[in-house]
Coordinates of C-alpha atoms in Angstrom, one line a residue:
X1 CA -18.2 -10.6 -13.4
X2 CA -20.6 -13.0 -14.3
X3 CA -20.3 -16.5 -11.6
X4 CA -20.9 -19.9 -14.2
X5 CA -23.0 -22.2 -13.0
X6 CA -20.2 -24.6 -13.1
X7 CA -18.7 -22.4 -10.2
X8 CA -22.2 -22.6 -8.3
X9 CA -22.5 -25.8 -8.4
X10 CA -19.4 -26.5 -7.1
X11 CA -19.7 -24.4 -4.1
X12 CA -23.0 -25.2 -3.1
X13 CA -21.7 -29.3 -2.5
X14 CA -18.5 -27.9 -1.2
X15 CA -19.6 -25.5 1.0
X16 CA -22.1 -28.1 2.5
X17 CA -20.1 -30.3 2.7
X18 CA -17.9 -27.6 4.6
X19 CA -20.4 -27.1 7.1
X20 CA -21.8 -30.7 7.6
X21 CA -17.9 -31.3 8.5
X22 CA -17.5 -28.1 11.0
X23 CA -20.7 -29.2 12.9
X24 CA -19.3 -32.9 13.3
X25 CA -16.1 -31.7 14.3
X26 CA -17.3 -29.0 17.0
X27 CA -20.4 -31.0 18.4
X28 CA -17.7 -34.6 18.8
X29 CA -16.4 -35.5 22.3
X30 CA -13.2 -35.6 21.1
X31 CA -10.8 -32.7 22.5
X32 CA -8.2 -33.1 18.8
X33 CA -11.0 -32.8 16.6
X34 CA -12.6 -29.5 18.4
X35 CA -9.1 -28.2 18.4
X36 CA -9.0 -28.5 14.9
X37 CA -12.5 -27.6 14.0
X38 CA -11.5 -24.0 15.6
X39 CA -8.1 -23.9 14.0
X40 CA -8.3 -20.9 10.8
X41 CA -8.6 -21.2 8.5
X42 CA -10.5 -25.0 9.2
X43 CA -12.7 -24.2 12.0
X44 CA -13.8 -20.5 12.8
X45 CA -13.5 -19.6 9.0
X46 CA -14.6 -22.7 7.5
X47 CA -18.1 -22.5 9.2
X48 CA -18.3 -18.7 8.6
X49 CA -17.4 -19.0 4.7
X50 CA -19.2 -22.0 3.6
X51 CA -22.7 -19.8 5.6
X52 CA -21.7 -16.6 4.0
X53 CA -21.1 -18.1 -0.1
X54 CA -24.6 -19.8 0.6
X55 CA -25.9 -16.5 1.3
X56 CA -23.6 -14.6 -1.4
X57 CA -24.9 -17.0 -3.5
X58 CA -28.8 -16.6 -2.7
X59 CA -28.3 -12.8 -3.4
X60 CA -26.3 -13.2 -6.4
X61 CA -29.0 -15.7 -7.7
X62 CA -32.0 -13.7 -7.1
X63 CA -30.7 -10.2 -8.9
X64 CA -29.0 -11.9 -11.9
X65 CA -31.9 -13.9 -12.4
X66 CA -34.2 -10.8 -12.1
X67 CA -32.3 -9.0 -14.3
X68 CA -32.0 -11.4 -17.2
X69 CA -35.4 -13.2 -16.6
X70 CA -38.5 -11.2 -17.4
X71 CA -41.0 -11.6 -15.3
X72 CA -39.1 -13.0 -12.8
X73 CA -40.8 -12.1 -9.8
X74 CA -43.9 -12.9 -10.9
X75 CA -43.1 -16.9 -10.4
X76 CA -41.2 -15.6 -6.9
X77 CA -43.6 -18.3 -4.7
X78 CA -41.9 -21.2 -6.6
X79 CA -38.5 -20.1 -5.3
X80 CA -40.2 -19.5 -1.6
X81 CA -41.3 -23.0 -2.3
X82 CA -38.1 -24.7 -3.2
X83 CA -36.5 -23.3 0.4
X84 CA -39.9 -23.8 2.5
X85 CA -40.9 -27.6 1.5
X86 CA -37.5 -29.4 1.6
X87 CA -37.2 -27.4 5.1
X88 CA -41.0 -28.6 6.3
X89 CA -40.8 -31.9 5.3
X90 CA -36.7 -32.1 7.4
X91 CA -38.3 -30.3 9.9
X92 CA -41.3 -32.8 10.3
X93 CA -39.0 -35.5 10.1
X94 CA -36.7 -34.3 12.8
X95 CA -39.9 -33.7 15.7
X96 CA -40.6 -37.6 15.2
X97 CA -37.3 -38.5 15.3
X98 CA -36.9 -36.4 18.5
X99 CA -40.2 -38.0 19.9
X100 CA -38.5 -42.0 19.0
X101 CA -35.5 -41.3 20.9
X102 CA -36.3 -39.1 23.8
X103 CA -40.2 -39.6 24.3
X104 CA -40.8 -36.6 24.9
X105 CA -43.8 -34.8 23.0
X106 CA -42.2 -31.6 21.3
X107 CA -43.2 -28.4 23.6
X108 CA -44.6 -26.0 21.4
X109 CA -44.3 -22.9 24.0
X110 CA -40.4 -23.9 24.3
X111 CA -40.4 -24.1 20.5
X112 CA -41.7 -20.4 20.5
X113 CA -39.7 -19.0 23.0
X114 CA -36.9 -20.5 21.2
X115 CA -37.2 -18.8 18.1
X116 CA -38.1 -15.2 20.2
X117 CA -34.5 -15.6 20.9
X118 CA -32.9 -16.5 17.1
X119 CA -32.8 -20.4 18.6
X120 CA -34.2 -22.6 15.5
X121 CA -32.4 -25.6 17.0
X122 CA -36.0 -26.9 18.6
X123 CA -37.6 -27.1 15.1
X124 CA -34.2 -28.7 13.4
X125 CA -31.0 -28.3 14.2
X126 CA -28.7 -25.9 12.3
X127 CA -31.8 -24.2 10.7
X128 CA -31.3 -20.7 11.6
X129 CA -29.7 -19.8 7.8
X130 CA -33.1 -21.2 6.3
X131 CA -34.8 -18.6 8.3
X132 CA -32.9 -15.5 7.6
X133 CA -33.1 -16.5 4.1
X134 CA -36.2 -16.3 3.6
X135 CA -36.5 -13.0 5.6
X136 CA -34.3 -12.1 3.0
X137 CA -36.0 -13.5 0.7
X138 CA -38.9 -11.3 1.4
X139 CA -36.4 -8.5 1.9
X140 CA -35.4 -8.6 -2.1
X141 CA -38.9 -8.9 -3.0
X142 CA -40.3 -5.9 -1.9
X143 CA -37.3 -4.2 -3.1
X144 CA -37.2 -5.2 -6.7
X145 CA -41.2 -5.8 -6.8
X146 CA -42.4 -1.9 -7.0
X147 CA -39.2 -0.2 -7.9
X148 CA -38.3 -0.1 -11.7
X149 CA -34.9 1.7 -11.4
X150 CA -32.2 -1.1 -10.5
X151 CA -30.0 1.0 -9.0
X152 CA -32.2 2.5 -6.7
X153 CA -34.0 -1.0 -5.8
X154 CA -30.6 -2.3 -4.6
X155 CA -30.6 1.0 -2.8
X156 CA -33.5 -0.1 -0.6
X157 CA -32.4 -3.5 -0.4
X158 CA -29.9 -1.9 1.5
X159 CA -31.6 -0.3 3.5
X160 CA -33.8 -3.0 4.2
X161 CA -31.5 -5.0 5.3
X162 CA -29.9 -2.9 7.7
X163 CA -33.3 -2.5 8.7
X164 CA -33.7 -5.8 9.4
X165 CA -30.1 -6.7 11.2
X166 CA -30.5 -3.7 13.4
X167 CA -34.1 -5.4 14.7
X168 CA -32.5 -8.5 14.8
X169 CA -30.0 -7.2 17.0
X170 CA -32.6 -5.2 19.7
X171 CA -34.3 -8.6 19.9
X172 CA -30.9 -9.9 21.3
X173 CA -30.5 -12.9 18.0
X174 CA -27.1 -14.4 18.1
X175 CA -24.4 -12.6 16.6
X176 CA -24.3 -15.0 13.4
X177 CA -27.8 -14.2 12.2
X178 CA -25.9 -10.3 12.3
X179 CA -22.7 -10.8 10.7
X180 CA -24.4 -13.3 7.9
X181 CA -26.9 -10.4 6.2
X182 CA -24.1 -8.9 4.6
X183 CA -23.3 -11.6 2.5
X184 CA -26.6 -11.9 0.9
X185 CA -26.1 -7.8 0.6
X186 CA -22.8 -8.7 -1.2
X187 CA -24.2 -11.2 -3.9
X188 CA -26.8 -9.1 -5.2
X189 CA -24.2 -6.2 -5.7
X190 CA -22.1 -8.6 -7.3
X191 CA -24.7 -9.2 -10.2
X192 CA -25.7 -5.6 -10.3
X193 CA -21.9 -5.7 -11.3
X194 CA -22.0 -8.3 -13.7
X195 CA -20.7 -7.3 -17.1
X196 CA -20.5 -3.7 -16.1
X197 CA -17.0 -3.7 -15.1
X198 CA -13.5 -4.4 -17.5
X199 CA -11.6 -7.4 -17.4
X200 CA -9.0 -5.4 -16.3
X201 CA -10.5 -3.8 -13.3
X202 CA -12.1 -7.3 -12.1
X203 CA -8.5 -8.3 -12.5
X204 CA -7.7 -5.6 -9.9
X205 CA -9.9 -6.7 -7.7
X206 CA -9.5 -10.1 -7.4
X207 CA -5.8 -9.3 -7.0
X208 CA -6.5 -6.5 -4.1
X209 CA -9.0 -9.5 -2.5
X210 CA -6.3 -12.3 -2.5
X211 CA -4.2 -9.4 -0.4
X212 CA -6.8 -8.3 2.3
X213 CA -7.9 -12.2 2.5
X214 CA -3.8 -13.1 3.5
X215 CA -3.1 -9.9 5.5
X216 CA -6.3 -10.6 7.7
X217 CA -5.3 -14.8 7.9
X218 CA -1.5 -13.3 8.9
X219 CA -2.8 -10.9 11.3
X220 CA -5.5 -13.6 12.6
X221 CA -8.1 -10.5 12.4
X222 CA -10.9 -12.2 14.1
X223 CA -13.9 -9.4 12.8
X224 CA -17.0 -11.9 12.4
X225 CA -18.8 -9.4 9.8
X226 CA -15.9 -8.9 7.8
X227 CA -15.0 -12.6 7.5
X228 CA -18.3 -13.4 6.6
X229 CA -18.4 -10.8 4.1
X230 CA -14.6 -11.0 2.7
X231 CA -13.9 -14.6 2.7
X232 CA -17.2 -15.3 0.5
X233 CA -16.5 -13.0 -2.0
X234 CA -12.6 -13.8 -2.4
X235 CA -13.5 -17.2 -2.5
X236 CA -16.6 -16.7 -5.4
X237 CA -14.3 -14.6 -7.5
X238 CA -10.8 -16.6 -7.6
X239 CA -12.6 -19.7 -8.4
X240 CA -14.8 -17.8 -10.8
X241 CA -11.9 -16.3 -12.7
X242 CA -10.1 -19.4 -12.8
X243 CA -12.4 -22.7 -13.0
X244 CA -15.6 -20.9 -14.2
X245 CA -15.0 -22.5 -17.7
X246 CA -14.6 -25.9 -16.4
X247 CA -17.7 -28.0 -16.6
X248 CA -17.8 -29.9 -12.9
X249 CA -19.3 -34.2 -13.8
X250 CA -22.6 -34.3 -14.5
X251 CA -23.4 -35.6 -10.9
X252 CA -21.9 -32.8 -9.1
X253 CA -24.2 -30.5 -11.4
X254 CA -27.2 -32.5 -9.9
X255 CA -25.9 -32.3 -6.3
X256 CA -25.3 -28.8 -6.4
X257 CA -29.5 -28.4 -6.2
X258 CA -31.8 -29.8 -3.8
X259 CA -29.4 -32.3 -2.5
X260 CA -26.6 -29.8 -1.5
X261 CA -29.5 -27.8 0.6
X262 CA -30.9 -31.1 1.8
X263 CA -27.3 -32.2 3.1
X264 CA -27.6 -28.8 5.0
X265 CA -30.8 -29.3 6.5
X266 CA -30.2 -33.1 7.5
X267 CA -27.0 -32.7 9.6
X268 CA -29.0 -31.9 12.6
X269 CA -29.9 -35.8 12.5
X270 CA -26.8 -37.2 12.6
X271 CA -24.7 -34.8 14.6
X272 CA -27.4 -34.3 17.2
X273 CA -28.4 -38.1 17.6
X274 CA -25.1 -40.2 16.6
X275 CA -23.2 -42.0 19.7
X276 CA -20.0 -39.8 20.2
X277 CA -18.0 -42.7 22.3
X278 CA -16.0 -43.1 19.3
X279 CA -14.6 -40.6 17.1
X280 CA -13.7 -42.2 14.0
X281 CA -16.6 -44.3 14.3
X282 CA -19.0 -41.2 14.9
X283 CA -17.4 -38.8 11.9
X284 CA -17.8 -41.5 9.8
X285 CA -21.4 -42.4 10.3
X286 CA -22.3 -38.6 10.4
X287 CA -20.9 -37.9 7.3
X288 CA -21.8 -40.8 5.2
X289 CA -25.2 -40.8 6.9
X290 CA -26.3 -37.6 5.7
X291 CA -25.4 -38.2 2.7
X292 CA -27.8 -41.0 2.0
X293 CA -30.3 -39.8 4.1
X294 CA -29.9 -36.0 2.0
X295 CA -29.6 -38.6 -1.3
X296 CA -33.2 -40.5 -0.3
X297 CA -34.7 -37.1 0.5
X298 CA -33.7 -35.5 -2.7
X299 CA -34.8 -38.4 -4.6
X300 CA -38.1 -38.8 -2.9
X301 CA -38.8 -35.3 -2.9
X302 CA -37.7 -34.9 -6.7
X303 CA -40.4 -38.0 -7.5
X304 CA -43.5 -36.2 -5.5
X305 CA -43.1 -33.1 -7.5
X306 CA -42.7 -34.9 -10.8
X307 CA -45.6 -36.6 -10.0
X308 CA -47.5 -33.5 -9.0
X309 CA -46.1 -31.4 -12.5
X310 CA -48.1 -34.0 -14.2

């Protein structure tokens, strides 16, 4: 089944929204509001999902448009580009903003040690996702770029991938790097789907999802790389089938780009830096502040490459 771009742009705000949320939650001084943030489905799925349609989404992005777009890898640096610069520039941003408040120069030997270990938090906070992205980014590339048979490029996407969690895994990288790769997997199999299937057997599935998604929430099935994996693509394809053909406001069409990914990659400033004395106080200011700081990045950033188009 093909996902509208209605639907996607309503997940990306939602889901980072979802995530900005979950971080604010966990990271607060307040026992309630950690209780809740690990309550399912609020806390240990919400995080989990929100990272895993991201990903679904990447994957799902990058085949469909391949398939329908000819060419399409040809232009492939401009999509590095869209994920690399809005993470540079937050990324910049965050080391001086580290060096204001704590006055302390950023240690580049802890900064590399850090990432040795899957630990992206010393560059900006919550960053890890933008990195495995782009390794799968990379990943889908070489698969799709020399390989003209689709079937067998998704094949060694695959395998690829595999490759790459396995490695991931002898180097000791937190468990979430792991359990998110299969999501991405997921998404480009879904658009390798796309159109191929009847109504009546995507039907069928959606139908068998809803079921697994319930009996593992009833059974409180706590199998990281299957929630990742099942929640996303439960959650893509019951909105899909039924709000797919509702247009979301034009402004939630504009958030859904740059500005959902910056709201991701500015969290780290608010949740890490924020006074937590006050709870109300604290989720308040985290949320609504990374929402205009996201807001006065996206615009900024929109206006430097207008400027440089022409």
């Amino acid at each position: 089944m093909v996902v509208s771009k209605s639907v996607t742009s309503w997940l990306k705000i939602l889901c980072a929204f979802g995530v900005l949320l979950g971080h604010t939650f966990y990271y607060s001084e307040n026992s309630y509001l950690k209780a809740f943030v690990m309550l399912p489905p609020f806390g240990y799925f919400l995080g989990a999902v929100c990272v895993g349609i991201f990903l679904f989404l990447s994957g799902y992005g990058l085949t469909y448009s391949y398939i329908n777009k000819k060419n399409y890898l040809s232009n492939f640096d401009k999509r590095l580009k869209s994920v690399f610069f809005p993470f540079f520039i937050c990324s910049i941003i965050y080391q001086i903003l580290s060096c204001l408040i704590n006055s302390i120069i950023p240690d580049l030997s802890l900064i590399i040690d850090s990432l040795a270990g899957g630990d992206t938090n010393a560059i900006l906070p919550f960053s890890w996702y933008v990195f495995l992205q782009i390794v799968l980014y990379f990943a889908f590339y070489f698969s799709f770029r020399f390989i003209n048979k689709l079937y067998i490029s998704e094949v060694f996407l695959t395998i690829l991938s595999l490759f790459i969690l396995f490695f991931l895994r002898r180097l000791n990288f937190p468990s979430y790097w792991l359990v998110a790769i299969p999501s991405f997997l997921f998404g480009s199999y879904f658009a390798y789907l796309a159109g191929r299937l009847s109504p009546k057997f995507e039907n069928l599935i959606i139908v068998i999802l809803i079921f697994l998604v319930i009996f593992v929430l009833i059974l409180d099935i706590d199998i990281p790389l299957l929630n990742y994996g099942l929640f996303s693509i439960a959650i893509v394809s019951i909105i899909n089938k039924f709000l797919g053909k509702i247009p979301p406001p034009s402004f939630i069409r504009r958030l859904g780009g740059n500005y959902s990914y910056f709201i991701y990659l500015c969290q780290g400033y608010t949740v890490i830096y924020v006074d937590k004395a006050h709870a109300i106080l604290y989720v308040i200011v985290c949320i609504w502040g990374t929402f205009l700081i996201s807001y006065i990045l996206d615009f900024v950033y929109r206006r430097i490459f207008d400027v440089a188009r022409n």
